[in-house]
Amino acid sequence: MINMIFLGPPGAGKGTQSAYIIRDYGLVQISTGDLLRQAVKDQTPLGKEAKVYMDAGQLVPDSLIIGLMKDRLASPDCAKGVIFDGFPRTIAQAEALDAMLKNDLKTEITQIISLNVADELLVERAVGRRSCPKDGKVYHIKYNPPKVGGVCDLCGTTLAHRDDDREDTIKNRLKVYHETTSLLKGYYGNSGKFTEVDGEGNPDDVYVKIKRILG
Ligand code: ADP
Ligand code: ADP
């Protein structure tokens, strides 16, 4: 049973690597960013509140995120094992996750993988990111372009550029990562389950290192 956390700054490749892991290990991916973007699209009360923070590159308040995660973890598919992508991002979220897994699902985190990439590369990765609104497949205009410009290889849908993948917002998200989320390395560092992986090589090479950790 694997329940892993992907730590790492915006654009590090967490979503890209999660797709490989899902394919090979049959886990469920929970991305709080994806859940929030869906809530914004559906114009739910949560989505309306979260959008203000997301557009500014700030963290959405813990109470909203923890409530969102509690609902998501109540779904039976989580019993297959989960990749937590983009969550937790604060110590309060990490503590809440530990408690939810222990009390509600009688399980625990098995691995924490921190994907490390230098800030200069992250800005370029995020600015060039495109994704399919229909199936979520992630592309990059330079590093992983679609076969036909601007449309998804799998379904032909026009690719989207996230509102917050602009240089100024990304710089803010990186600042938030260094000031807040990177503190989680200290929280998990001594757990015996924490590994840092260099995320700067090509995606296949990065995945080889991740597979070694997951076994
Ligand atoms: P990336 O994949 O580039 O790291 P995400 O899709 O994970 O970005 O997150 C996009 C935005 O959604 C964040 O900038 C933040 O506003 C919000 N968000 C996502 N996950 C969380 C979280 N766990 N806590 C607080 N805010 C979050
Ligand atoms: P995250 O989920 O951590 O925010 P993504 O997986 O969405 O990151 O990747 C961000 C962008 O960088 C995407 O456009 C993706 O295609 C690209 N990318 C991901 N991994 C690599 C890599 N190893 N080398 C170059 N580009 C990458």
Short mmCIF file of C-alpha atoms and ligand atoms in Angstrom, two decimals:
data_model
loop_
_atom_site.label_atom_id
_atom_site.label_comp_id
_atom_site.label_asym_id
_atom_site.label_seq_id
_atom_site.Cartn_x
_atom_site.Cartn_y
_atom_site.Cartn_z
CA MET A 1 0.00 0.00 0.00
CA ILE A 2 1.42 3.38 -1.06
CA ASN A 3 0.21 6.76 0.21
CA MET A 4 2.76 9.26 -1.03
CA ILE A 5 3.18 13.01 -0.83
CA PHE A 6 4.78 14.99 -3.66
CA LEU A 7 6.46 18.05 -2.25
CA GLY A 8 7.98 20.56 -4.62
CA PRO A 9 7.65 24.07 -5.97
CA PRO A 10 5.17 25.04 -8.70
CA GLY A 11 6.28 23.62 -12.04
CA ALA A 12 8.64 21.01 -10.53
CA GLY A 13 6.90 18.20 -12.42
CA LYS A 14 4.62 16.77 -9.72
CA GLY A 15 1.64 16.44 -12.08
CA THR A 16 3.78 15.00 -14.89
CA GLN A 17 5.37 12.38 -12.62
CA SER A 18 2.00 11.57 -11.01
CA ALA A 19 0.66 10.53 -14.43
CA TYR A 20 3.49 7.95 -14.76
CA ILE A 21 2.89 6.66 -11.23
CA ILE A 22 -0.85 6.28 -11.79
CA ARG A 23 -0.15 4.31 -14.97
CA ASP A 24 2.25 1.90 -13.25
CA TYR A 25 1.01 1.67 -9.65
CA GLY A 26 -2.77 2.22 -9.99
CA LEU A 27 -2.87 4.93 -7.35
CA VAL A 28 -5.39 7.76 -7.14
CA GLN A 29 -3.97 11.28 -7.57
CA ILE A 30 -5.43 14.05 -5.45
CA SER A 31 -4.30 17.49 -6.59
CA THR A 32 -5.72 20.30 -4.46
CA GLY A 33 -4.89 22.70 -7.32
CA ASP A 34 -7.06 20.64 -9.73
CA LEU A 35 -9.89 20.38 -7.16
CA LEU A 36 -9.76 24.15 -6.62
CA ARG A 37 -9.72 24.93 -10.36
CA GLN A 38 -12.79 22.70 -10.80
CA ALA A 39 -14.55 24.55 -7.95
CA VAL A 40 -13.68 27.89 -9.61
CA LYS A 41 -15.05 26.63 -12.94
CA ASP A 42 -18.26 25.40 -11.28
CA GLN A 43 -18.54 28.75 -9.46
CA THR A 44 -19.21 27.08 -6.10
CA PRO A 45 -18.94 29.22 -2.92
CA LEU A 46 -15.55 27.59 -2.23
CA GLY A 47 -14.41 28.31 -5.80
CA LYS A 48 -15.40 31.98 -5.56
CA GLU A 49 -13.52 32.39 -2.29
CA ALA A 50 -10.44 30.47 -3.45
CA LYS A 51 -10.07 32.30 -6.80
CA VAL A 52 -8.96 35.55 -5.17
CA TYR A 53 -6.02 33.79 -3.50
CA MET A 54 -5.15 31.68 -6.54
CA ASP A 55 -5.04 34.68 -8.89
CA ALA A 56 -2.66 36.42 -6.48
CA GLY A 57 -0.42 33.34 -6.14
CA GLN A 58 -1.24 33.12 -2.41
CA LEU A 59 -2.20 30.03 -0.43
CA VAL A 60 -5.92 29.38 -0.01
CA PRO A 61 -6.71 29.36 3.76
CA ASP A 62 -6.05 26.07 5.58
CA SER A 63 -9.65 25.66 6.80
CA LEU A 64 -10.97 25.60 3.20
CA ILE A 65 -8.28 23.23 1.96
CA ILE A 66 -8.58 20.82 4.88
CA GLY A 67 -12.39 20.67 4.41
CA LEU A 68 -11.90 19.99 0.69
CA MET A 69 -9.46 17.18 1.44
CA LYS A 70 -11.70 15.62 4.09
CA ASP A 71 -14.54 15.38 1.54
CA ARG A 72 -12.23 13.94 -1.13
CA LEU A 73 -10.75 11.32 1.23
CA ALA A 74 -14.27 10.09 2.06
CA SER A 75 -14.50 8.66 -1.47
CA PRO A 76 -13.93 4.87 -1.58
CA ASP A 77 -11.38 5.03 -4.44
CA CYS A 78 -8.80 6.38 -1.95
CA ALA A 79 -8.45 2.85 -0.56
CA LYS A 80 -6.26 2.05 -3.63
CA GLY A 81 -3.57 4.36 -2.24
CA VAL A 82 -3.13 8.06 -2.91
CA ILE A 83 -0.62 10.47 -4.43
CA PHE A 84 -1.04 13.80 -2.65
CA ASP A 85 0.01 16.44 -5.20
CA GLY A 86 0.26 20.02 -3.94
CA PHE A 87 -1.01 19.10 -0.48
CA PRO A 88 -0.02 19.58 2.31
CA ARG A 89 1.51 23.03 1.81
CA THR A 90 1.56 24.16 5.47
CA ILE A 91 2.38 22.47 8.77
CA ALA A 92 -1.31 22.80 9.82
CA GLN A 93 -2.34 20.91 6.64
CA ALA A 94 0.29 18.22 7.32
CA GLU A 95 -0.99 17.71 10.87
CA ALA A 96 -4.59 17.58 9.65
CA LEU A 97 -3.63 15.01 6.98
CA ASP A 98 -1.90 12.76 9.53
CA ALA A 99 -5.02 12.88 11.73
CA MET A 100 -7.48 12.24 8.85
CA LEU A 101 -5.50 9.25 7.57
CA LYS A 102 -5.12 7.74 11.03
CA ASN A 103 -8.65 8.31 12.34
CA ASP A 104 -10.82 8.09 9.20
CA LEU A 105 -8.91 5.69 6.93
CA LYS A 106 -6.78 3.73 9.44
CA THR A 107 -3.72 4.27 7.30
CA GLU A 108 -0.69 6.57 7.06
CA ILE A 109 1.74 8.27 4.71
CA THR A 110 4.30 5.78 3.37
CA GLN A 111 6.64 8.07 1.35
CA ILE A 112 7.33 11.78 0.98
CA ILE A 113 9.21 12.69 -2.21
CA SER A 114 10.50 16.22 -2.61
CA LEU A 115 11.11 17.15 -6.25
CA ASN A 116 13.82 19.82 -6.43
CA VAL A 117 14.24 22.21 -9.37
CA ALA A 118 16.00 25.61 -9.47
CA ASP A 119 13.75 28.69 -9.56
CA GLU A 120 15.11 29.92 -12.94
CA LEU A 121 13.90 26.71 -14.61
CA LEU A 122 10.56 26.78 -12.79
CA VAL A 123 9.47 30.13 -14.21
CA GLU A 124 10.10 28.90 -17.76
CA ARG A 125 8.36 25.59 -17.05
CA ALA A 126 5.24 27.25 -15.68
CA VAL A 127 5.01 30.00 -18.33
CA GLY A 128 5.20 27.35 -21.09
CA ARG A 129 2.79 24.92 -19.40
CA ARG A 130 -0.40 24.04 -21.30
CA SER A 131 -2.99 21.45 -20.32
CA CYS A 132 -5.99 19.72 -21.78
CA PRO A 133 -9.19 20.94 -20.09
CA LYS A 134 -10.85 17.61 -20.89
CA ASP A 135 -8.41 14.90 -19.78
CA GLY A 136 -5.89 16.97 -17.78
CA LYS A 137 -2.86 15.89 -19.82
CA VAL A 138 0.01 18.33 -19.28
CA TYR A 139 2.22 19.70 -22.08
CA HIS A 140 4.98 22.28 -22.42
CA ILE A 141 5.36 24.45 -25.51
CA LYS A 142 9.12 23.71 -25.66
CA TYR A 143 9.87 20.63 -23.51
CA ASN A 144 6.81 18.50 -24.21
CA PRO A 145 4.89 20.00 -27.14
CA PRO A 146 1.72 18.39 -28.51
CA LYS A 147 2.07 16.69 -31.92
CA VAL A 148 -0.24 19.27 -33.52
CA GLY A 149 0.21 22.85 -32.21
CA GLY A 150 -2.23 23.88 -29.48
CA VAL A 151 -4.38 20.73 -29.29
CA CYS A 152 -4.36 17.63 -27.09
CA ASP A 153 -2.75 14.50 -28.65
CA LEU A 154 -5.35 12.26 -27.03
CA CYS A 155 -8.64 14.06 -27.73
CA GLY A 156 -7.96 17.06 -30.03
CA THR A 157 -9.30 19.59 -27.48
CA THR A 158 -7.72 23.07 -27.57
CA LEU A 159 -5.10 23.32 -24.81
CA ALA A 160 -5.51 25.85 -22.00
CA HIS A 161 -3.02 28.17 -20.29
CA ARG A 162 -3.67 28.58 -16.55
CA ASP A 163 -4.55 32.11 -15.35
CA ASP A 164 -1.87 31.89 -12.67
CA ASP A 165 0.94 30.66 -14.98
CA ARG A 166 2.09 34.24 -15.64
CA GLU A 167 5.58 35.35 -14.72
CA ASP A 168 4.56 37.76 -11.92
CA THR A 169 2.15 35.29 -10.26
CA ILE A 170 4.67 32.45 -10.54
CA LYS A 171 7.31 34.53 -8.80
CA ASN A 172 4.86 35.08 -5.96
CA ARG A 173 4.02 31.36 -5.81
CA LEU A 174 7.76 30.56 -5.62
CA LYS A 175 8.15 33.05 -2.76
CA VAL A 176 5.26 31.41 -0.89
CA TYR A 177 6.84 28.01 -1.51
CA HIS A 178 10.22 29.05 -0.07
CA GLU A 179 8.69 30.89 2.90
CA THR A 180 6.02 28.37 3.90
CA THR A 181 5.77 25.07 2.05
CA SER A 182 9.49 24.25 2.12
CA LEU A 183 9.22 24.16 5.95
CA LEU A 184 7.54 20.79 5.44
CA LYS A 185 10.96 19.34 4.64
CA GLY A 186 11.71 19.88 8.34
CA TYR A 187 8.38 18.40 9.39
CA TYR A 188 8.95 15.18 7.40
CA GLY A 189 12.77 15.14 7.34
CA ASN A 190 13.25 12.78 10.28
CA SER A 191 10.32 10.47 9.53
CA GLY A 192 12.51 7.94 7.73
CA LYS A 193 10.09 8.23 4.77
CA PHE A 194 11.46 11.42 3.22
CA THR A 195 13.59 11.50 0.03
CA GLU A 196 14.77 14.41 -2.12
CA VAL A 197 14.91 13.84 -5.89
CA ASP A 198 16.63 16.05 -8.45
CA GLY A 199 13.82 17.04 -10.83
CA GLU A 200 15.97 18.84 -13.42
CA GLY A 201 16.64 15.97 -15.83
CA ASN A 202 14.19 14.88 -18.51
CA PRO A 203 10.89 13.43 -17.21
CA ASP A 204 11.83 9.79 -17.95
CA ASP A 205 15.11 10.07 -16.04
CA VAL A 206 13.36 11.70 -13.08
CA TYR A 207 10.81 8.89 -13.08
CA VAL A 208 13.54 6.22 -12.91
CA LYS A 209 14.68 7.78 -9.61
CA ILE A 210 11.12 7.91 -8.26
CA LYS A 211 10.45 4.29 -9.17
CA ARG A 212 13.53 3.26 -7.19
CA ILE A 213 11.98 4.88 -4.11
CA LEU A 214 8.51 3.42 -4.61
CA GLY A 215 9.87 -0.06 -5.31
P1 ADP B 1 1.38 23.97 -9.03
O1 ADP B 1 0.98 22.64 -9.61
O2 ADP B 1 1.90 24.87 -10.09
O3 ADP B 1 2.24 23.84 -7.82
P2 ADP B 1 -1.27 24.01 -7.92
O4 ADP B 1 -2.16 23.62 -9.03
O5 ADP B 1 -0.87 22.96 -6.95
O6 ADP B 1 0.04 24.67 -8.54
O7 ADP B 1 -1.88 25.22 -7.09
C1 ADP B 1 -2.43 26.37 -7.72
C2 ADP B 1 -2.92 27.33 -6.65
O8 ADP B 1 -3.98 26.72 -5.90
C3 ADP B 1 -1.88 27.75 -5.59
O9 ADP B 1 -1.11 28.85 -6.01
C4 ADP B 1 -2.77 28.09 -4.39
O10 ADP B 1 -3.39 29.36 -4.54
C5 ADP B 1 -3.88 27.04 -4.51
N1 ADP B 1 -3.59 25.80 -3.74
C6 ADP B 1 -3.42 24.54 -4.25
N2 ADP B 1 -3.17 23.64 -3.28
C7 ADP B 1 -3.18 24.34 -2.11
C8 ADP B 1 -2.96 23.99 -0.74
N3 ADP B 1 -2.69 22.72 -0.37
N4 ADP B 1 -3.03 24.98 0.19
C9 ADP B 1 -3.32 26.25 -0.15
N5 ADP B 1 -3.52 26.66 -1.41
C10 ADP B 1 -3.45 25.73 -2.40
P1 ADP B 2 3.75 20.75 -11.13
O1 ADP B 2 2.58 19.79 -11.09
O2 ADP B 2 4.82 20.39 -10.14
O3 ADP B 2 3.33 22.20 -11.02
P2 ADP B 2 3.92 19.99 -13.97
O4 ADP B 2 4.04 18.50 -13.96
O5 ADP B 2 2.61 20.57 -14.35
O6 ADP B 2 4.44 20.60 -12.57
O7 ADP B 2 5.07 20.55 -14.94
C1 ADP B 2 5.22 21.95 -15.20
C2 ADP B 2 5.61 22.15 -16.68
O8 ADP B 2 6.94 21.68 -16.89
C3 ADP B 2 4.72 21.41 -17.67
O9 ADP B 2 4.57 22.22 -18.82
C4 ADP B 2 5.50 20.12 -17.97
O10 ADP B 2 5.23 19.63 -19.28
C5 ADP B 2 6.94 20.58 -17.83
N1 ADP B 2 7.84 19.56 -17.27
C6 ADP B 2 7.53 18.63 -16.32
N2 ADP B 2 8.62 17.87 -16.03
C7 ADP B 2 9.63 18.35 -16.81
C8 ADP B 2 11.01 17.98 -16.97
N3 ADP B 2 11.54 16.98 -16.25
N4 ADP B 2 11.74 18.70 -17.87
C9 ADP B 2 11.20 19.72 -18.58
N5 ADP B 2 9.90 20.10 -18.47
C10 ADP B 2 9.12 19.43 -17.60
#
